[in-house]
Amino acid sequence: DAGVTQSPTHLIKTRGQQVTLRCSPKSGHDTVSWYQQALGQGPQFIFQYYEEEERQRGNFPDRFSGHQFPNYSSELNVNALLLGDSALYLCASSFIKAMNTEAFFGQGTRLTVV
Amino acid sequence: AQTVTQSQPEMSVQEAETVTLSCTYDTSESNYYLFWYKQPPSRQMILVIRQEAYKQQNATENRFSVNFQKAAKSFSLKISDSQLGDTAMYFCAFKLGGSQGNLIFGKGTKLSVKP
């Protein structure tokens, strides 16, 4: 059983560019959450997707957007990249009806903006 | 709003000894969950232990146990018989109960286990 998989593992982009990160949830999971982890910090919640809709959102600008596909996989898009967007982006999946179970995390995508 | 505070940026322990990592949180809610996650250099967040706020008994998972003090809003992690593989960042996290709410993380504690 594959866990949560994220791609790519590393990415270097230039300021002003746009980037798309991808996440495949653990088998049987239907909810995907995205987190941004700056160097030396704990992860910060960006947003959560369920049934192809954004259900919750953290304190992130509209430059951060996402999508969930019918197979439950998800994308995180960031437009007009800033140097401050450099971080580890983590995807976590869970099963909506099992509300009290843990979320499983992927290994993250390391984004560097230069 | 809920907050999570980890006041120990770094800690070290000798192999086979015991270490305690501290975490405090703030919430006005009564239904919530607390977690300790481990993040090794591989970057993947791994759940170490979880505690339901409504349970008075402290959670235990093998060498890992917690001291949950609800009134004091304290949630510390004790690692017994420390192993070299325990070297990692440890994050305390909070989640509201009754929903697939997001996790709120502390800033983490870097634990080094020395041989």
GROMACS .gro file of C-alpha atoms in nm:
model
  229
    1ASP     CA    1   0.000   0.000   0.000
    2ALA     CA    2   0.161   0.322  -0.117
    3GLY     CA    3   0.149   0.603   0.131
    4VAL     CA    4   0.119   0.968   0.040
    5THR     CA    5   0.336   1.052  -0.257
    6GLN     CA    6   0.444   1.398  -0.364
    7SER     CA    7   0.617   1.522  -0.676
    8PRO     CA    8   0.859   1.662  -0.752
    9THR     CA    9   1.088   1.619  -0.452
   10HIS     CA   10   1.288   1.931  -0.528
   11LEU     CA   11   1.220   2.234  -0.744
   12ILE     CA   12   1.399   2.559  -0.822
   13LYS     CA   13   1.201   2.849  -0.963
   14THR     CA   14   1.264   3.214  -1.039
   15ARG     CA   15   1.079   3.501  -0.874
   16GLY     CA   16   0.756   3.582  -1.056
   17GLN     CA   17   0.716   3.235  -1.201
   18GLN     CA   18   0.436   2.992  -1.129
   19VAL     CA   19   0.471   2.643  -0.982
   20THR     CA   20   0.251   2.335  -0.950
   21LEU     CA   21   0.308   2.069  -0.686
   22ARG     CA   22   0.133   1.734  -0.687
   23CYS     CA   23   0.009   1.494  -0.424
   24SER     CA   24  -0.142   1.146  -0.438
   25PRO     CA   25  -0.317   1.050  -0.115
   26LYS     CA   26  -0.285   0.723   0.069
   27SER     CA   27  -0.512   0.451  -0.065
   28GLY     CA   28  -0.861   0.485   0.083
   29HIS     CA   29  -0.817   0.850   0.176
   30ASP     CA   30  -1.038   1.121   0.027
   31THR     CA   31  -0.919   1.443   0.192
   32VAL     CA   32  -0.597   1.627   0.115
   33SER     CA   33  -0.442   1.909   0.315
   34TRP     CA   34  -0.142   2.121   0.220
   35TYR     CA   35   0.110   2.274   0.459
   36GLN     CA   36   0.401   2.512   0.413
   37GLN     CA   37   0.706   2.455   0.633
   38ALA     CA   38   0.961   2.735   0.628
   39LEU     CA   39   1.314   2.656   0.740
   40GLY     CA   40   1.331   2.611   1.115
   41GLN     CA   41   0.955   2.640   1.161
   42GLY     CA   42   0.659   2.412   1.211
   43PRO     CA   43   0.423   2.346   0.921
   44GLN     CA   44   0.156   2.608   0.851
   45PHE     CA   45  -0.182   2.505   0.712
   46ILE     CA   46  -0.254   2.633   0.361
   47PHE     CA   47  -0.584   2.467   0.267
   48GLN     CA   48  -0.778   2.143   0.260
   49TYR     CA   49  -0.967   1.974  -0.024
   50TYR     CA   50  -1.253   1.730  -0.010
   51GLU     CA   51  -1.495   1.631  -0.287
   52GLU     CA   52  -1.295   1.849  -0.524
   53GLU     CA   53  -1.370   2.163  -0.326
   54GLU     CA   54  -1.162   2.379  -0.095
   55ARG     CA   55  -1.315   2.322   0.250
   56GLN     CA   56  -1.082   2.515   0.478
   57ARG     CA   57  -0.813   2.772   0.421
   58GLY     CA   58  -0.535   2.910   0.633
   59ASN     CA   59  -0.391   3.261   0.626
   60PHE     CA   60  -0.236   3.247   0.279
   61PRO     CA   61  -0.285   3.490  -0.010
   62ASP     CA   62  -0.484   3.411  -0.322
   63ARG     CA   63  -0.159   3.341  -0.506
   64PHE     CA   64  -0.191   3.000  -0.345
   65SER     CA   65  -0.460   2.791  -0.509
   66GLY     CA   66  -0.536   2.426  -0.542
   67HIS     CA   67  -0.734   2.158  -0.705
   68GLN     CA   68  -0.855   1.810  -0.626
   69PHE     CA   69  -0.928   1.555  -0.894
   70PRO     CA   70  -1.194   1.280  -0.899
   71ASN     CA   71  -0.928   1.025  -0.800
   72TYR     CA   72  -0.862   1.237  -0.485
   73SER     CA   73  -0.516   1.349  -0.595
   74SER     CA   74  -0.443   1.716  -0.554
   75GLU     CA   75  -0.235   2.001  -0.688
   76LEU     CA   76  -0.104   2.312  -0.518
   77ASN     CA   77  -0.041   2.610  -0.743
   78VAL     CA   78   0.153   2.917  -0.646
   79ASN     CA   79   0.157   3.219  -0.877
   80ALA     CA   80   0.393   3.516  -0.887
   81LEU     CA   81   0.651   3.342  -0.671
   82LEU     CA   82   0.829   3.541  -0.404
   83LEU     CA   83   1.158   3.461  -0.236
   84GLY     CA   84   0.958   3.406   0.083
   85ASP     CA   85   0.771   3.118  -0.080
   86SER     CA   86   1.086   2.909  -0.049
   87ALA     CA   87   0.988   2.625   0.184
   88LEU     CA   88   0.906   2.259   0.219
   89TYR     CA   89   0.552   2.194   0.104
   90LEU     CA   90   0.387   1.899   0.275
   91CYS     CA   91   0.075   1.714   0.169
   92ALA     CA   92  -0.131   1.517   0.420
   93SER     CA   93  -0.420   1.285   0.347
   94SER     CA   94  -0.701   1.145   0.562
   95PHE     CA   95  -1.045   0.987   0.538
   96ILE     CA   96  -1.324   1.236   0.604
   97LYS     CA   97  -1.558   0.994   0.779
   98ALA     CA   98  -1.288   0.875   1.015
   99MET     CA   99  -1.274   1.215   1.176
  100ASN     CA  100  -1.060   1.122   1.464
  101THR     CA  101  -0.783   0.937   1.290
  102GLU     CA  102  -0.445   1.065   1.201
  103ALA     CA  103  -0.338   1.236   0.885
  104PHE     CA  104  -0.059   1.074   0.685
  105PHE     CA  105   0.210   1.296   0.540
  106GLY     CA  106   0.417   1.274   0.227
  107GLN     CA  107   0.789   1.350   0.212
  108GLY     CA  108   0.727   1.696   0.080
  109THR     CA  109   0.846   1.909  -0.208
  110ARG     CA  110   1.138   2.140  -0.139
  111LEU     CA  111   1.075   2.462  -0.334
  112THR     CA  112   1.355   2.713  -0.374
  113VAL     CA  113   1.276   3.052  -0.528
  114VAL     CA  114   1.576   3.244  -0.659
  115ALA     CA  115  -0.756   3.091   1.806
  116GLN     CA  116  -0.549   2.796   1.913
  117THR     CA  117  -0.174   2.818   1.963
  118VAL     CA  118   0.097   2.564   2.033
  119THR     CA  119   0.427   2.653   2.200
  120GLN     CA  120   0.743   2.447   2.220
  121SER     CA  121   0.997   2.631   2.434
  122GLN     CA  122   1.296   2.404   2.376
  123PRO     CA  123   1.452   2.468   2.033
  124GLU     CA  124   1.717   2.200   2.085
  125MET     CA  125   1.783   1.915   2.324
  126SER     CA  126   2.032   1.634   2.347
  127VAL     CA  127   2.035   1.304   2.534
  128GLN     CA  128   2.272   1.013   2.571
  129GLU     CA  129   2.176   0.686   2.413
  130ALA     CA  130   1.965   0.468   2.648
  131GLU     CA  131   1.871   0.762   2.869
  132THR     CA  132   1.534   0.934   2.908
  133VAL     CA  133   1.440   1.276   2.774
  134THR     CA  134   1.127   1.489   2.804
  135LEU     CA  135   1.014   1.740   2.543
  136SER     CA  136   0.776   2.016   2.650
  137CYS     CA  137   0.469   2.155   2.481
  138THR     CA  138   0.200   2.396   2.594
  139TYR     CA  139  -0.110   2.496   2.406
  140ASP     CA  140  -0.393   2.742   2.433
  141THR     CA  141  -0.756   2.680   2.346
  142SER     CA  142  -1.101   2.756   2.478
  143GLU     CA  143  -1.242   2.437   2.327
  144SER     CA  144  -1.299   2.118   2.521
  145ASN     CA  145  -1.298   1.865   2.237
  146TYR     CA  146  -0.957   1.837   2.077
  147TYR     CA  147  -0.665   1.610   2.004
  148LEU     CA  148  -0.295   1.650   2.067
  149PHE     CA  149  -0.016   1.485   1.874
  150TRP     CA  150   0.358   1.447   1.869
  151TYR     CA  151   0.510   1.412   1.524
  152LYS     CA  152   0.867   1.317   1.442
  153GLN     CA  153   1.040   1.460   1.134
  154PRO     CA  154   1.372   1.292   1.055
  155PRO     CA  155   1.608   1.426   0.787
  156SER     CA  156   1.400   1.236   0.532
  157ARG     CA  157   1.141   1.514   0.593
  158GLN     CA  158   0.838   1.289   0.627
  159MET     CA  159   0.620   1.366   0.928
  160ILE     CA  160   0.562   1.049   1.128
  161LEU     CA  161   0.303   1.027   1.402
  162VAL     CA  162   0.463   0.928   1.732
  163ILE     CA  163   0.168   0.944   1.970
  164ARG     CA  164  -0.176   1.098   2.004
  165GLN     CA  165  -0.393   1.199   2.298
  166GLU     CA  166  -0.766   1.262   2.306
  167ALA     CA  167  -0.849   1.550   2.539
  168TYR     CA  168  -1.145   1.367   2.689
  169LYS     CA  169  -0.925   1.080   2.805
  170GLN     CA  170  -0.764   1.125   3.143
  171GLN     CA  171  -0.522   0.839   3.096
  172ASN     CA  172  -0.192   0.937   2.940
  173ALA     CA  173  -0.118   0.776   2.605
  174THR     CA  174   0.173   0.534   2.572
  175GLU     CA  175   0.335   0.381   2.264
  176ASN     CA  176   0.626   0.154   2.347
  177ARG     CA  177   0.914   0.383   2.456
  178PHE     CA  178   0.706   0.697   2.405
  179SER     CA  179   0.462   0.834   2.660
  180VAL     CA  180   0.296   1.165   2.729
  181ASN     CA  181   0.216   1.366   3.038
  182PHE     CA  182  -0.113   1.536   2.957
  183GLN     CA  183  -0.211   1.806   3.205
  184LYS     CA  184  -0.540   1.942   3.072
  185ALA     CA  185  -0.590   2.215   3.330
  186ALA     CA  186  -0.238   2.342   3.277
  187LYS     CA  187  -0.269   2.294   2.898
  188SER     CA  188   0.055   2.104   2.895
  189PHE     CA  189   0.144   1.803   2.679
  190SER     CA  190   0.498   1.675   2.722
  191LEU     CA  191   0.659   1.378   2.547
  192LYS     CA  192   0.884   1.137   2.732
  193ILE     CA  193   1.119   0.916   2.535
  194SER     CA  194   1.266   0.628   2.734
  195ASP     CA  195   1.572   0.425   2.640
  196SER     CA  196   1.664   0.679   2.370
  197GLN     CA  197   1.801   0.535   2.048
  198LEU     CA  198   2.017   0.691   1.778
  199GLY     CA  199   1.722   0.662   1.540
  200ASP     CA  200   1.522   0.896   1.763
  201THR     CA  201   1.737   1.185   1.640
  202ALA     CA  202   1.492   1.416   1.460
  203MET     CA  203   1.277   1.725   1.486
  204TYR     CA  204   0.976   1.673   1.710
  205PHE     CA  205   0.661   1.874   1.663
  206CYS     CA  206   0.370   1.907   1.898
  207ALA     CA  207   0.037   1.958   1.718
  208PHE     CA  208  -0.324   2.040   1.805
  209LYS     CA  209  -0.645   1.957   1.622
  210LEU     CA  210  -1.003   2.042   1.706
  211GLY     CA  211  -1.220   1.737   1.751
  212GLY     CA  212  -1.532   1.647   1.560
  213SER     CA  213  -1.400   1.749   1.224
  214GLN     CA  214  -1.124   1.698   0.975
  215GLY     CA  215  -0.974   2.017   1.099
  216ASN     CA  216  -0.625   2.127   1.022
  217LEU     CA  217  -0.330   2.060   1.248
  218ILE     CA  218  -0.171   2.351   1.433
  219PHE     CA  219   0.197   2.288   1.494
  220GLY     CA  220   0.454   2.424   1.733
  221LYS     CA  221   0.794   2.537   1.608
  222GLY     CA  222   0.957   2.210   1.698
  223THR     CA  223   1.236   2.075   1.914
  224LYS     CA  224   1.551   1.936   1.756
  225LEU     CA  225   1.649   1.623   1.948
  226SER     CA  226   1.997   1.477   1.917
  227VAL     CA  227   2.071   1.134   2.063
  228LYS     CA  228   2.441   1.092   2.128
  229PRO     CA  229   2.621   0.756   2.139
   0.00000   0.00000   0.00000
